[in-house]
Amino acid sequence: MSLEKYKQKRDFKETPEPEPAASSKGASRFVIQEHHASHLHYDFRLEMPEEAGSQTIVLKSWAVPKGIPKEINEKKLAVQVEDHPVDYIGFEGIIPEGSYGAGTVKIWDSGQYELLKRDNKVIEVILNGKKASGRYSLVKTRGYGGRNTWLLIKNAPKTGY
Ligand code: MN
């Protein structure tokens, strides 16, 4: 069900993006796509059940307008967007003019992640990417303008693992 929004926003005769398909398999991968749309942003996606305990695997997705935090304790706004199908994890290409999200999509980084915590307000992971590596948290904010806003935070490494 959660891919409905993904489907509604797109015309799959026009866009080269993957069609929505439910998946029951996931391997705890992440991707960060650099998306040269009307405004350059980064799309941060985590392969995980659509809700904790669900059998349906999707890419939980956030648009990060100002880039991925690099320094410990750096925070960047991350706006949660519609869940994307798992196949989107390898997507690169050009979304044509006139289509939703028109512009070029390139993979900026990808890899595996380890989930440390997930609830409605906090998702904490260790990313094992080339550019994004170490502990990161997504923390839900009170939001503004009706948007589902979070902060993406680069955390100090924790001892003990
Ligand atoms: Mn995007």
PDB file of C-alpha atoms in Angstrom, residues 13-101:
ATOM      1  CA  LYS A  13       5.277   5.388 -19.942  1.00  0.00           C
ATOM      2  CA  GLU A  14       7.329   8.548 -19.493  1.00  0.00           C
ATOM      3  CA  THR A  15       9.801   7.971 -16.717  1.00  0.00           C
ATOM      4  CA  PRO A  16      12.646   5.438 -16.762  1.00  0.00           C
ATOM      5  CA  GLU A  17      12.211   4.934 -13.008  1.00  0.00           C
ATOM      6  CA  PRO A  18      11.291   1.428 -11.796  1.00  0.00           C
ATOM      7  CA  GLU A  19       7.636   0.478 -11.587  1.00  0.00           C
ATOM      8  CA  PRO A  20       6.291  -0.092  -8.107  1.00  0.00           C
ATOM      9  CA  ALA A  21       6.567  -3.716  -7.105  1.00  0.00           C
ATOM     10  CA  ALA A  22       6.116  -5.106  -3.649  1.00  0.00           C
ATOM     11  CA  SER A  23       9.122  -6.896  -2.281  1.00  0.00           C
ATOM     12  CA  SER A  24       9.358  -9.261   0.614  1.00  0.00           C
ATOM     13  CA  LYS A  25      13.132  -9.419   0.540  1.00  0.00           C
ATOM     14  CA  GLY A  26      15.562  -6.900   1.807  1.00  0.00           C
ATOM     15  CA  ALA A  27      19.199  -6.862   2.650  1.00  0.00           C
ATOM     16  CA  SER A  28      19.628  -3.723   4.721  1.00  0.00           C
ATOM     17  CA  ARG A  29      21.108  -1.677   1.929  1.00  0.00           C
ATOM     18  CA  PHE A  30      21.106   2.071   1.623  1.00  0.00           C
ATOM     19  CA  VAL A  31      21.585   4.469  -1.234  1.00  0.00           C
ATOM     20  CA  ILE A  32      22.135   8.186  -1.506  1.00  0.00           C
ATOM     21  CA  GLN A  33      21.182   9.525  -4.910  1.00  0.00           C
ATOM     22  CA  GLU A  34      22.241  12.930  -6.160  1.00  0.00           C
ATOM     23  CA  HIS A  35      19.193  14.357  -7.873  1.00  0.00           C
ATOM     24  CA  HIS A  36      19.629  17.333 -10.164  1.00  0.00           C
ATOM     25  CA  ALA A  37      15.968  18.309 -10.191  1.00  0.00           C
ATOM     26  CA  SER A  38      14.703  21.906 -10.127  1.00  0.00           C
ATOM     27  CA  HIS A  39      16.784  22.111  -6.942  1.00  0.00           C
ATOM     28  CA  LEU A  40      19.763  19.852  -6.412  1.00  0.00           C
ATOM     29  CA  HIS A  41      19.142  17.575  -3.463  1.00  0.00           C
ATOM     30  CA  TYR A  42      20.224  14.190  -2.167  1.00  0.00           C
ATOM     31  CA  ASP A  43      17.769  11.343  -1.713  1.00  0.00           C
ATOM     32  CA  PHE A  44      18.616   9.161   1.236  1.00  0.00           C
ATOM     33  CA  ARG A  45      16.966   5.737   1.150  1.00  0.00           C
ATOM     34  CA  LEU A  46      17.026   2.831   3.563  1.00  0.00           C
ATOM     35  CA  GLU A  47      15.845  -0.633   2.574  1.00  0.00           C
ATOM     36  CA  MET A  48      13.554  -1.744   5.400  1.00  0.00           C
ATOM     37  CA  PRO A  49      10.029  -2.951   6.209  1.00  0.00           C
ATOM     38  CA  GLU A  50       7.453  -0.272   5.439  1.00  0.00           C
ATOM     39  CA  GLU A  51       6.631  -0.308   9.132  1.00  0.00           C
ATOM     40  CA  ALA A  52       8.476  -2.083  11.900  1.00  0.00           C
ATOM     41  CA  GLY A  53       7.401  -5.743  11.782  1.00  0.00           C
ATOM     42  CA  SER A  54       5.853  -5.529   8.302  1.00  0.00           C
ATOM     43  CA  GLN A  55       6.681  -8.174   5.660  1.00  0.00           C
ATOM     44  CA  THR A  56       6.756  -5.584   2.878  1.00  0.00           C
ATOM     45  CA  ILE A  57      10.164  -4.163   2.135  1.00  0.00           C
ATOM     46  CA  VAL A  58      10.466  -0.701   0.633  1.00  0.00           C
ATOM     47  CA  LEU A  59      12.973   2.100   0.495  1.00  0.00           C
ATOM     48  CA  LYS A  60      12.079   4.565   3.222  1.00  0.00           C
ATOM     49  CA  SER A  61      13.090   7.852   1.623  1.00  0.00           C
ATOM     50  CA  TRP A  62      14.120  11.366   2.594  1.00  0.00           C
ATOM     51  CA  ALA A  63      15.037  14.338   0.424  1.00  0.00           C
ATOM     52  CA  VAL A  64      18.038  16.114   1.904  1.00  0.00           C
ATOM     53  CA  PRO A  65      18.297  19.555   0.286  1.00  0.00           C
ATOM     54  CA  LYS A  66      21.583  20.741   1.791  1.00  0.00           C
ATOM     55  CA  GLY A  67      23.680  17.617   1.480  1.00  0.00           C
ATOM     56  CA  ILE A  68      24.712  14.794   3.771  1.00  0.00           C
ATOM     57  CA  PRO A  69      26.275  15.854   7.091  1.00  0.00           C
ATOM     58  CA  LYS A  70      30.036  15.321   7.146  1.00  0.00           C
ATOM     59  CA  GLU A  71      31.161  16.414  10.596  1.00  0.00           C
ATOM     60  CA  ILE A  72      30.208  14.817  13.903  1.00  0.00           C
ATOM     61  CA  ASN A  73      27.026  16.457  15.276  1.00  0.00           C
ATOM     62  CA  GLU A  74      26.277  18.200  11.991  1.00  0.00           C
ATOM     63  CA  LYS A  75      22.522  18.206  11.270  1.00  0.00           C
ATOM     64  CA  LYS A  76      20.744  18.572   7.949  1.00  0.00           C
ATOM     65  CA  LEU A  77      17.076  18.923   7.181  1.00  0.00           C
ATOM     66  CA  ALA A  78      15.616  15.726   5.697  1.00  0.00           C
ATOM     67  CA  VAL A  79      12.069  15.740   4.371  1.00  0.00           C
ATOM     68  CA  GLN A  80      10.501  12.305   4.335  1.00  0.00           C
ATOM     69  CA  VAL A  81       8.966  11.527   0.964  1.00  0.00           C
ATOM     70  CA  GLU A  82       6.968   8.615  -0.371  1.00  0.00           C
ATOM     71  CA  ASP A  83       8.317   5.091   0.012  1.00  0.00           C
ATOM     72  CA  HIS A  84      10.120   3.905  -3.098  1.00  0.00           C
ATOM     73  CA  PRO A  85      10.294   0.343  -4.468  1.00  0.00           C
ATOM     74  CA  VAL A  86      13.395  -1.674  -3.613  1.00  0.00           C
ATOM     75  CA  ASP A  87      14.472  -1.676  -7.287  1.00  0.00           C
ATOM     76  CA  TYR A  88      15.015   2.053  -7.046  1.00  0.00           C
ATOM     77  CA  ILE A  89      18.208   1.356  -5.110  1.00  0.00           C
ATOM     78  CA  GLY A  90      20.191   0.974  -8.318  1.00  0.00           C
ATOM     79  CA  PHE A  91      18.415   3.659 -10.296  1.00  0.00           C
ATOM     80  CA  GLU A  92      20.391   6.217 -12.233  1.00  0.00           C
ATOM     81  CA  GLY A  93      19.099   8.061 -15.249  1.00  0.00           C
ATOM     82  CA  ILE A  94      17.331  11.059 -16.613  1.00  0.00           C
ATOM     83  CA  ILE A  95      13.750  11.709 -15.614  1.00  0.00           C
ATOM     84  CA  PRO A  96      12.341  13.612 -18.586  1.00  0.00           C
ATOM     85  CA  GLU A  97      11.132  17.198 -18.574  1.00  0.00           C
ATOM     86  CA  GLY A  98       7.503  17.413 -17.505  1.00  0.00           C
ATOM     87  CA  SER A  99       7.717  14.318 -15.308  1.00  0.00           C
ATOM     88  CA  TYR A 100       7.706  14.308 -11.524  1.00  0.00           C
ATOM     89  CA  GLY A 101      11.250  14.930 -10.311  1.00  0.00           C
TER      90      GLY A 101
END
